[in-house]
Phi, psi and omega in degrees: 000111182288164177255217182113020179053034175063016181281147182298330186285350179254128181190190185293334182245029184278178181277002185249012179073062182053046183054035174095359186254012191297337183279347188285320178304305178301326179300312183284324177300320181293346181249018172089006177276153165269140187233134173235125175264117185265127175256160183207158175293134176269182196293335181259001172284154178301124181081000181277179189078184179289133000262001187299318178303313180295320179297324176300314182296313182295321177298317180296318181291323175294324181296327177302317179291322181294324182301328182293340183265356183266148175289128184238140176284163175292164180126179186297317181294314180300318179296321180296316180294319180295338180281347183289146180232081180297343177278354178224061187272130170247124186249119182245128178224140183241130173063238175299328175294333174293322174300314181294320179297315179296315180300313181295323181296322176301318181288318180294322179298324179291336181262359190297149180194207184296324184273339183211112179276165174299136185285156164274130185244129167253108178256110184260114182046054185285146169277077195269347177235102187287329177293313177296322178299320176296314183295326181274356179054054181292156183093163182302319183272345179083003185239015188299315183293316181297320179291323177295316182278346179069016179185158173274164179270039188259001174237167178299319180294314180297316181296323178295321177294320177299321179294330177287327187264337190272123177304327180298331180275353182259359180299151010277158173285148177237026181219155178295131186226127170249118177258124181230136178200158179259147180279358176251020181290122180258002183254311172247114186304129177306327179300322179295314181290318182298319179297314177296318181301318180295319178294315182296316180295319180293327183277335181208071188301329182280345183266337194246130172238136181240134176234110174258123190253114180300132175080353183277140178259192187296329185257342174304323188284352175235022176253112185294349178264355186275157175295325179301316180290309188288321188262341182244309187282314182300312178300321179292323178294321180297334180271349186281000000 
């Protein structure tokens, strides 16, 4: 799940390489994984923003499980679908996509069963606390969270919507979680991620692993060629 502060200009076919995550699909494919890149409506698309963006992600993830039950013809598409393992799902989200991955994982974990287990989540520099993100005015313009949520959390109604959407308000986690971020991140403040990581770890210590990478920026952590990915995130992921 790519990031980009839910802005329309960032997506799977953008000029920025899937909002910086373009190397991850080939990395996992080369190691025998099946990979699905999930797209979603961004905040200025019709129906996008909260809750439509989140509903798109959850619908796509549920659809992965449904595809396994359908009769499929032979061919490249059928073979690709048959390779999917919804019972062994690893969900990776970066930045705003990390927020979406965490939110979706809470819902999938509640629905988990024989056909679909709770996912393993890699949240890379996630915008995991939307109230703090609003207060810290994250993004270049400082208004990304408010535009995504379509309101500030300054009224009872607004705060309730933020609590529904914000992973920090959904703790404890009930799924294996690896949180990774760099201490040189200039896009999602390390303080924001660190605060969520501490809360998540305190609420479910056996479920949560945190990797803070010295010198890594916002995109090093989702670049499969970087030292941050190869030397810090991959070993931690292998243990998760």
